[in-house]
Short mmCIF file of C-alpha atoms in Angstrom, two decimals:
data_model
loop_
_atom_site.label_atom_id
_atom_site.label_comp_id
_atom_site.label_asym_id
_atom_site.label_seq_id
_atom_site.Cartn_x
_atom_site.Cartn_y
_atom_site.Cartn_z
CA UNK A 3 59.50 148.67 143.83
CA UNK A 4 61.42 149.31 146.57
CA UNK A 5 63.00 146.26 147.73
CA UNK A 6 61.94 145.78 150.52
CA UNK A 7 58.54 145.93 149.56
CA UNK A 8 59.59 143.27 146.60
CA UNK A 9 60.84 141.00 149.28
CA UNK A 10 57.38 141.40 151.18
CA UNK A 11 55.42 140.57 147.86
CA UNK A 12 58.01 137.64 147.09
CA UNK A 13 57.02 135.94 150.81
CA UNK A 14 53.44 136.88 150.90
CA UNK A 15 53.31 134.98 147.28
CA UNK A 16 55.02 131.98 148.23
CA UNK A 17 53.26 131.98 151.90
CA UNK A 18 50.00 132.42 150.28
CA UNK A 19 50.78 129.39 147.75
CA UNK A 20 50.63 126.76 150.98
CA UNK A 21 47.34 128.35 151.87
CA UNK A 22 46.38 127.66 147.81
CA UNK A 23 48.05 123.93 148.31
CA UNK A 24 45.91 123.19 151.77
CA UNK A 25 42.67 124.09 150.05
CA UNK A 26 43.92 123.04 146.65
CA UNK A 27 44.69 119.14 148.19
CA UNK A 28 41.11 119.05 150.65
CA UNK A 29 38.74 119.92 147.84
CA UNK A 30 40.69 117.99 145.05
CA UNK A 31 39.65 114.30 147.15
CA UNK A 32 36.32 115.41 148.29
CA UNK A 33 35.04 116.61 145.32
CA UNK A 34 35.84 112.84 144.39
CA UNK A 35 34.07 111.33 147.36
CA UNK A 36 31.62 110.31 145.00
CA UNK A 37 34.23 108.24 142.62
CA UNK A 38 35.34 106.74 145.98
CA UNK A 39 32.46 105.30 146.90
CA UNK A 40 31.84 103.69 144.01
CA UNK A 41 35.48 102.12 143.55
CA UNK A 42 35.40 100.14 146.95
CA UNK A 43 31.58 99.85 147.45
CA UNK A 44 31.18 101.61 150.82
CA UNK A 45 27.84 102.91 152.31
CA UNK A 46 27.05 105.99 153.85
CA UNK A 47 28.26 104.88 156.94
CA UNK A 48 31.86 104.11 155.38
CA UNK A 49 31.90 107.60 154.08
CA UNK A 50 31.32 109.28 157.62
CA UNK A 51 34.20 107.33 158.70
CA UNK A 52 36.49 108.03 156.01
CA UNK A 53 35.50 111.80 156.72
CA UNK A 54 35.94 111.98 160.32
CA UNK A 55 39.18 109.78 159.43
CA UNK A 56 41.08 113.45 158.28
CA UNK A 57 39.95 115.01 160.70
CA UNK A 58 40.88 112.88 163.75
CA UNK A 59 44.41 112.49 162.39
CA UNK A 60 44.68 116.26 161.91
CA UNK A 61 43.07 116.80 165.74
CA UNK A 62 45.55 114.14 166.90
CA UNK A 63 48.83 115.46 165.60
CA UNK A 64 49.16 118.06 167.86
CA UNK A 65 52.42 116.39 169.90
CA UNK A 66 53.58 115.41 167.05
CA UNK A 67 53.63 118.89 165.03
CA UNK A 68 55.20 120.86 168.15
CA UNK A 69 58.05 118.33 167.92
CA UNK A 70 58.20 118.68 164.11
CA UNK A 71 58.32 122.66 164.59
CA UNK A 72 61.09 122.62 167.05
CA UNK A 73 63.13 119.95 165.16
CA UNK A 74 62.99 121.30 161.40
CA UNK A 75 61.13 124.46 161.88
CA UNK A 76 58.15 126.01 159.97
CA UNK A 77 60.04 126.67 156.34
CA UNK A 78 61.04 122.93 156.07
CA UNK A 79 58.11 121.43 157.55
CA UNK A 80 55.47 123.61 155.51
CA UNK A 81 57.41 122.24 152.09
CA UNK A 82 57.46 118.61 153.36
CA UNK A 83 54.44 118.50 154.64
CA UNK A 84 52.51 120.41 151.73
CA UNK A 85 54.87 118.02 149.33
CA UNK A 86 53.15 114.98 151.61
CA UNK A 87 49.50 115.80 150.92
CA UNK A 88 50.18 115.62 147.44
CA UNK A 89 51.87 111.79 147.84
CA UNK A 90 48.30 111.26 149.69
CA UNK A 91 46.25 112.05 146.42
CA UNK A 92 48.35 109.32 144.74
CA UNK A 93 47.95 106.92 147.12
CA UNK A 94 44.14 107.81 147.79
CA UNK A 95 43.99 107.06 143.73
CA UNK A 96 45.47 103.59 143.63
CA UNK A 97 44.01 102.55 147.16
CA UNK A 98 43.36 98.13 146.66
CA UNK A 99 40.51 98.46 149.78
CA UNK A 100 38.73 100.34 152.84
CA UNK A 101 41.51 99.70 155.64
CA UNK A 102 44.25 100.76 153.35
CA UNK A 103 42.02 103.94 152.39
CA UNK A 104 41.19 104.71 155.92
CA UNK A 105 45.30 104.51 156.93
CA UNK A 106 45.92 107.09 153.89
CA UNK A 107 43.12 109.79 154.89
CA UNK A 108 44.54 109.75 158.64
CA UNK A 109 48.22 110.53 157.28
CA UNK A 110 46.51 112.59 155.04
CA UNK A 111 44.78 114.26 158.29
CA UNK A 112 48.56 114.32 160.13
CA UNK A 113 50.17 116.45 157.18
CA UNK A 114 46.70 118.72 156.95
CA UNK A 115 47.73 119.85 160.80
CA UNK A 116 51.61 119.75 160.66
CA UNK A 117 51.09 121.70 156.87
CA UNK A 118 48.29 123.98 158.68
CA UNK A 119 50.38 125.16 161.62
CA UNK A 120 53.64 125.48 159.66
CA UNK A 121 52.05 128.19 157.03
CA UNK A 122 50.06 129.95 159.85
CA UNK A 123 53.63 129.83 161.32
CA UNK A 124 55.12 131.53 158.56
CA UNK A 125 51.90 133.94 158.37
CA UNK A 126 52.80 135.31 161.39
CA UNK A 127 56.59 135.62 160.72
CA UNK A 128 55.32 137.64 157.59
CA UNK A 129 53.84 139.63 159.34
CA UNK A 130 56.24 140.48 162.51
CA UNK A 131 59.36 141.16 159.91
CA UNK A 132 57.64 143.63 158.02
CA UNK A 133 55.47 144.78 159.90
CA UNK A 134 52.24 144.30 157.65
CA UNK A 135 48.54 142.68 158.16
CA UNK A 136 48.39 139.94 155.93
CA UNK A 137 47.63 137.13 157.81
CA UNK A 138 43.37 137.23 156.67
CA UNK A 139 44.21 137.49 152.90
CA UNK A 140 46.72 134.39 153.18
CA UNK A 141 43.49 132.50 154.79
CA UNK A 142 41.38 133.82 151.81
CA UNK A 143 43.70 131.97 149.42
CA UNK A 144 42.74 128.62 151.13
CA UNK A 145 39.32 128.95 149.95
CA UNK A 146 40.44 130.24 146.45
CA UNK A 147 42.52 126.73 146.31
CA UNK A 148 39.30 125.17 146.69
CA UNK A 149 37.32 126.95 144.23
CA UNK A 150 40.00 125.67 141.43
CA UNK A 151 39.76 122.56 142.79
CA UNK A 152 36.68 122.22 142.10
CA UNK A 153 36.84 123.55 138.66
CA UNK A 154 39.56 121.20 137.99
CA UNK A 155 37.52 118.03 138.92
CA UNK A 156 34.96 119.41 136.89
CA UNK A 157 36.89 119.62 133.88
CA UNK A 158 38.83 116.67 134.29
CA UNK A 159 35.42 114.72 135.04
CA UNK A 160 34.48 115.40 131.35
CA UNK A 161 37.13 113.72 129.86
CA UNK A 162 37.48 110.99 132.54
CA UNK A 163 35.96 109.91 135.67
CA UNK A 164 39.51 107.48 136.29
CA UNK A 165 40.71 108.65 139.88
CA UNK A 166 43.99 108.36 138.69
CA UNK A 167 44.43 110.74 136.03
CA UNK A 168 42.25 113.33 137.75
CA UNK A 169 44.34 113.06 141.21
CA UNK A 170 47.83 112.49 139.47
CA UNK A 171 47.15 115.95 137.55
CA UNK A 172 46.90 117.30 140.79
CA UNK A 173 49.51 116.39 142.64
CA UNK A 174 52.11 117.05 139.93
CA UNK A 175 50.57 120.63 140.15
CA UNK A 176 50.78 121.23 143.98
CA UNK A 177 54.57 119.51 144.04
CA UNK A 178 55.10 122.30 140.96
CA UNK A 179 53.93 125.17 142.92
CA UNK A 180 54.87 124.18 146.58
CA UNK A 181 58.89 123.95 144.61
CA UNK A 182 58.57 126.95 142.66
CA UNK A 183 57.46 128.92 146.19
CA UNK A 184 60.35 127.32 148.22
CA UNK A 185 62.81 129.93 147.82
CA UNK A 186 59.98 132.48 148.69
CA UNK A 187 59.38 131.38 152.55
CA UNK A 188 60.84 132.69 155.26
CA UNK A 189 63.87 131.38 157.56
CA UNK A 190 62.91 130.75 160.50
CA UNK A 191 65.42 132.80 162.32
CA UNK A 192 63.29 135.25 161.56
CA UNK A 193 60.68 134.10 163.37
CA UNK A 194 59.07 135.66 166.90
CA UNK A 195 58.01 133.08 169.61
CA UNK A 196 56.67 136.14 171.44
CA UNK A 197 56.95 139.07 172.16
CA UNK A 198 57.85 141.18 174.94
CA UNK A 199 55.56 142.12 177.15
CA UNK A 200 53.26 139.39 176.32
CA UNK A 201 53.82 136.60 178.86
CA UNK A 202 51.06 136.12 181.80
CA UNK A 203 51.82 135.61 185.40
CA UNK A 204 54.00 132.29 185.57
CA UNK A 205 54.29 131.78 182.24
CA UNK A 206 58.50 131.41 181.33
CA UNK A 207 60.19 134.16 178.56
CA UNK A 208 60.17 132.68 174.96
CA UNK A 209 63.84 132.23 175.24
CA UNK A 210 63.06 129.90 178.41
CA UNK A 211 60.41 127.98 176.36
CA UNK A 212 62.82 127.30 173.54
CA UNK A 213 65.18 125.67 175.90
CA UNK A 214 62.52 123.04 176.43
CA UNK A 215 62.13 119.90 174.59
CA UNK A 216 58.91 117.39 174.55
CA UNK A 217 55.59 118.39 175.54
CA UNK A 218 55.01 121.77 177.43
CA UNK A 219 51.61 122.24 179.24
CA UNK A 220 49.51 124.82 177.70
CA UNK A 221 49.05 128.48 179.93
CA UNK A 222 46.09 129.70 180.88
CA UNK A 223 46.00 132.07 177.99
CA UNK A 224 46.91 129.45 175.03
CA UNK A 225 43.73 127.72 176.26
CA UNK A 226 41.64 130.95 176.44
CA UNK A 227 42.86 130.92 172.56
CA UNK A 228 42.53 127.34 171.57
CA UNK A 229 38.57 128.06 173.08
CA UNK A 230 38.29 131.17 170.68
CA UNK A 231 39.31 128.66 167.78
CA UNK A 232 37.15 125.54 169.10
CA UNK A 233 33.96 128.23 168.94
CA UNK A 234 34.85 130.07 165.98
CA UNK A 235 35.58 127.06 163.74
CA UNK A 236 32.22 125.27 165.48
CA UNK A 237 30.19 128.21 163.79
CA UNK A 238 32.30 127.91 160.50
CA UNK A 239 31.95 124.36 160.08
CA UNK A 240 27.85 124.01 161.08
CA UNK A 241 27.56 126.59 158.65
CA UNK A 242 28.55 124.49 155.82
CA UNK A 243 26.58 121.60 157.00
CA UNK A 244 23.30 122.62 158.16
CA UNK A 245 22.60 125.74 156.54
CA UNK A 246 21.52 124.20 153.17
CA UNK A 247 18.84 121.85 155.25
CA UNK A 248 17.81 124.94 157.87
CA UNK A 249 16.93 127.10 154.34
CA UNK A 250 15.15 123.36 153.37
CA UNK A 251 13.30 122.11 156.41
CA UNK A 252 13.04 125.07 158.02
CA UNK A 253 12.10 127.90 156.14
CA UNK A 254 11.12 125.75 153.19
CA UNK A 255 13.32 127.62 150.30
CA UNK A 256 12.84 126.03 147.39
CA UNK A 257 16.12 123.40 145.98
CA UNK A 258 17.70 126.07 143.87
CA UNK A 259 17.35 128.30 146.82
CA UNK A 260 18.61 125.55 149.95
CA UNK A 261 22.26 125.93 148.49
CA UNK A 262 22.37 129.39 148.34
CA UNK A 263 22.80 129.42 152.26
CA UNK A 264 26.47 127.67 152.01
CA UNK A 265 27.34 130.38 148.89
CA UNK A 266 26.54 133.36 150.74
CA UNK A 267 28.57 132.25 153.88
CA UNK A 268 31.32 131.59 151.94
CA UNK A 269 31.35 134.78 149.16
CA UNK A 270 30.84 136.98 152.65
CA UNK A 271 34.36 134.86 154.54
CA UNK A 272 36.54 135.45 151.46
CA UNK A 273 35.22 139.17 150.53
CA UNK A 274 35.55 140.00 154.15
CA UNK A 275 39.01 138.39 154.61
CA UNK A 276 40.30 140.36 151.35
CA UNK A 277 39.82 143.41 153.40
CA UNK A 278 40.16 142.26 156.92
CA UNK A 279 44.12 143.06 157.00
CA UNK A 280 43.25 146.71 156.76
CA UNK A 281 40.11 146.68 159.65
CA UNK A 282 43.42 145.46 162.12
CA UNK A 283 45.43 147.72 161.03
CA UNK A 284 42.77 150.62 161.79
CA UNK A 285 40.81 148.46 164.83
CA UNK A 286 42.91 145.76 166.07
CA UNK A 287 42.93 142.37 166.11
CA UNK A 288 40.93 142.35 169.41
CA UNK A 289 38.35 144.20 168.13
CA UNK A 290 37.46 142.53 165.21
CA UNK A 291 37.60 139.63 166.93
CA UNK A 292 35.61 140.27 169.41
CA UNK A 293 32.79 142.36 167.68
CA UNK A 294 32.77 140.82 164.34
CA UNK A 295 32.13 137.00 166.57
CA UNK A 296 29.51 139.48 168.28
CA UNK A 297 27.64 140.61 164.79
CA UNK A 298 27.94 136.90 163.89
CA UNK A 299 25.98 136.25 166.76
CA UNK A 300 23.48 138.12 167.38
CA UNK A 301 22.20 137.91 163.32
CA UNK A 302 22.14 134.53 163.12
CA UNK A 303 20.18 134.54 166.49
CA UNK A 304 17.44 137.69 164.96
CA UNK A 305 17.52 135.26 161.79
CA UNK A 306 16.04 132.48 163.17
CA UNK A 307 13.59 134.69 165.12
CA UNK A 308 12.26 136.70 162.42
CA UNK A 309 12.42 133.57 159.75
CA UNK A 310 11.71 133.60 156.22
CA UNK A 311 14.29 133.25 153.11
CA UNK A 312 15.69 136.70 152.95
CA UNK A 313 16.27 137.08 156.70
CA UNK A 314 18.08 133.81 156.66
CA UNK A 315 20.02 134.42 154.05
CA UNK A 316 20.95 138.09 155.79
CA UNK A 317 21.98 136.15 159.31
CA UNK A 318 24.09 134.09 157.45
CA UNK A 319 25.75 136.66 155.87
CA UNK A 320 26.26 138.07 159.36
CA UNK A 321 28.05 135.39 159.83
CA UNK A 322 30.16 134.93 157.27
CA UNK A 323 31.47 138.52 157.32
CA UNK A 324 31.82 138.35 161.31
CA UNK A 325 33.68 135.06 161.98
CA UNK A 326 35.99 136.02 158.91
CA UNK A 327 38.88 137.26 160.92
CA UNK A 328 38.33 135.25 163.87
CA UNK A 329 40.76 132.28 162.54
CA UNK A 330 43.44 134.59 161.06
CA UNK A 331 43.27 136.28 164.05
CA UNK A 332 43.73 134.16 166.69
CA UNK A 333 46.53 132.22 164.50
CA UNK A 334 48.70 135.53 164.68
CA UNK A 335 48.34 135.63 168.34
CA UNK A 336 49.17 132.06 168.53
CA UNK A 337 51.93 131.85 166.98
CA UNK A 338 53.38 134.58 169.30
CA UNK A 339 53.73 132.65 172.06
CA UNK A 340 56.00 130.09 170.21
CA UNK A 341 55.22 126.36 168.57
CA UNK A 342 53.09 125.08 171.04
CA UNK A 343 51.10 127.31 171.52
CA UNK A 344 50.03 127.53 167.63
CA UNK A 345 50.12 123.59 167.70
CA UNK A 346 47.68 123.26 170.33
CA UNK A 347 45.07 126.41 168.79
CA UNK A 348 45.34 124.41 166.21
CA UNK A 349 44.60 120.81 166.67
CA UNK A 350 41.72 122.94 168.81
CA UNK A 351 40.45 124.31 165.75
CA UNK A 352 40.38 121.25 164.18
CA UNK A 353 38.44 119.53 166.75
CA UNK A 354 36.00 121.85 166.36
CA UNK A 355 35.56 121.73 162.73
CA UNK A 356 35.01 117.91 163.34
CA UNK A 357 32.88 118.28 166.28
CA UNK A 358 30.96 120.87 165.81
CA UNK A 359 28.53 119.51 163.04
CA UNK A 360 28.13 116.53 165.02
CA UNK A 361 27.04 118.30 168.05
CA UNK A 362 24.41 120.20 166.09
CA UNK A 363 23.05 117.03 164.57
CA UNK A 364 22.63 115.98 168.14
CA UNK A 365 20.91 119.27 169.23
CA UNK A 366 19.04 119.41 166.71
CA UNK A 367 18.04 115.85 166.81
CA UNK A 368 16.76 116.14 170.27
CA UNK A 369 14.69 119.07 170.41
CA UNK A 370 14.92 120.91 166.68
CA UNK A 371 16.96 122.31 163.88
CA UNK A 372 16.34 125.66 165.18
CA UNK A 373 17.48 124.87 168.29
CA UNK A 374 21.12 123.42 166.86
CA UNK A 375 21.09 126.41 164.86
CA UNK A 376 20.84 128.73 167.95
CA UNK A 377 23.79 126.75 169.51
CA UNK A 378 25.35 127.96 166.84
CA UNK A 379 24.90 131.27 167.58
CA UNK A 380 26.08 130.76 171.00
CA UNK A 381 28.72 129.41 169.91
CA UNK A 382 29.80 132.48 167.72
CA UNK A 383 28.62 134.51 171.29
CA UNK A 384 31.29 132.47 173.28
CA UNK A 385 34.08 133.23 170.78
CA UNK A 386 32.98 137.05 171.92
CA UNK A 387 33.62 136.09 175.68
CA UNK A 388 37.06 134.23 174.76
CA UNK A 389 38.33 137.40 173.02
CA UNK A 390 38.21 139.52 176.21
CA UNK A 391 40.68 136.92 177.91
CA UNK A 392 43.22 137.25 174.98
CA UNK A 393 46.01 139.08 175.28
CA UNK A 394 46.40 141.04 171.75
CA UNK A 395 48.57 143.23 170.44
CA UNK A 396 48.46 146.38 171.25
CA UNK A 397 49.22 147.91 168.27
CA UNK A 398 48.71 146.87 164.69
CA UNK A 399 51.33 147.32 161.52
CA UNK A 400 50.50 148.48 158.47
CA UNK A 401 48.14 146.46 156.04
CA UNK A 402 50.59 144.92 153.18
CA UNK A 403 50.56 147.37 149.91
CA UNK A 404 48.29 146.45 146.81
CA UNK A 405 50.07 145.17 143.86
CA UNK A 406 50.61 148.03 141.60
CA UNK A 407 50.94 147.99 137.75
CA UNK A 408 52.95 150.43 136.71
CA UNK A 409 56.63 151.11 138.41
CA UNK A 410 56.49 151.78 141.77
CA UNK A 411 58.73 155.28 142.11
CA UNK A 412 59.98 154.37 145.70
#
């Protein structure tokens, strides 16, 4: 294997570890919400507030993240925030009451916001430095982390229901993974805040932006990226929260088939993200986002019109396939405009995940769940519209090379 390819693979694995850590940590504590509920004697409304508090912490972290990115850089911030997520798990396992638990989860949301921005900045820098598309595969490792966390939770719970044991073990694994990956992360001098020719009328040039301190007003181009991220994450979040209920209450699917909605969407997203980097190289980010989000919207709309279990699952599959590459592509576009743009876009994406399912619930309550899911289809279509207003890279680098079992003669 050539030295350049070896260096790329090392950094790709290290940055992928950050995505894995975020998925693993989130799924670890969410999988034990029933245990937290029992230990603290909480009601349904209190559990809902717990989940919302984490999202609020991530959503409001934007000004802090922007400042921390400029001060520490993505490499150090990603390590510190990833280690903080392990500390959060330990704090959750010993939180004595509900108010303290709320505070811990708010801090968790802030740490998630920091890591989300820092690791995507690292991913965008990796693509720029080695001229290889890899962001979609990095996002796929988030799902892998969630899956392995669920398996670990099931295994540990078979031996003991003690949160301290489970969360302590998870925290140790996270710390070991982060420290092992630290040396492979990219130094911040390799990152590009923006590329020549990316500036829109009225925007400052990259060098000028770096000299600023404090809050910087977002540009119109950044706001279009943020809107694309909002509606994209609304689509993702709503499918995770409402697909099972739609299958059960509207399509009359059996209890065994109802969870298949989430499974279909998740499997299609993971598979699409594995191959999406090659699609980005061949067709370009802009076309992938426009076509994919339009596929998601039309596929879901047709499924709602036709009805039935099979058409509905096919529509859900279109959503998973269509939106899989939206967030990786938008993150790359935002990272090219600097830490402030990336921080804002990430915060808007978190807001979409937080508020989207609730808005769909309000629509469904006022009308019906069919109209609620129609709003999800419309959200996907809006992403396609926003994508037409974003300045995408004119050309894409080659996809990341596949690992080889035999020695590479190059």
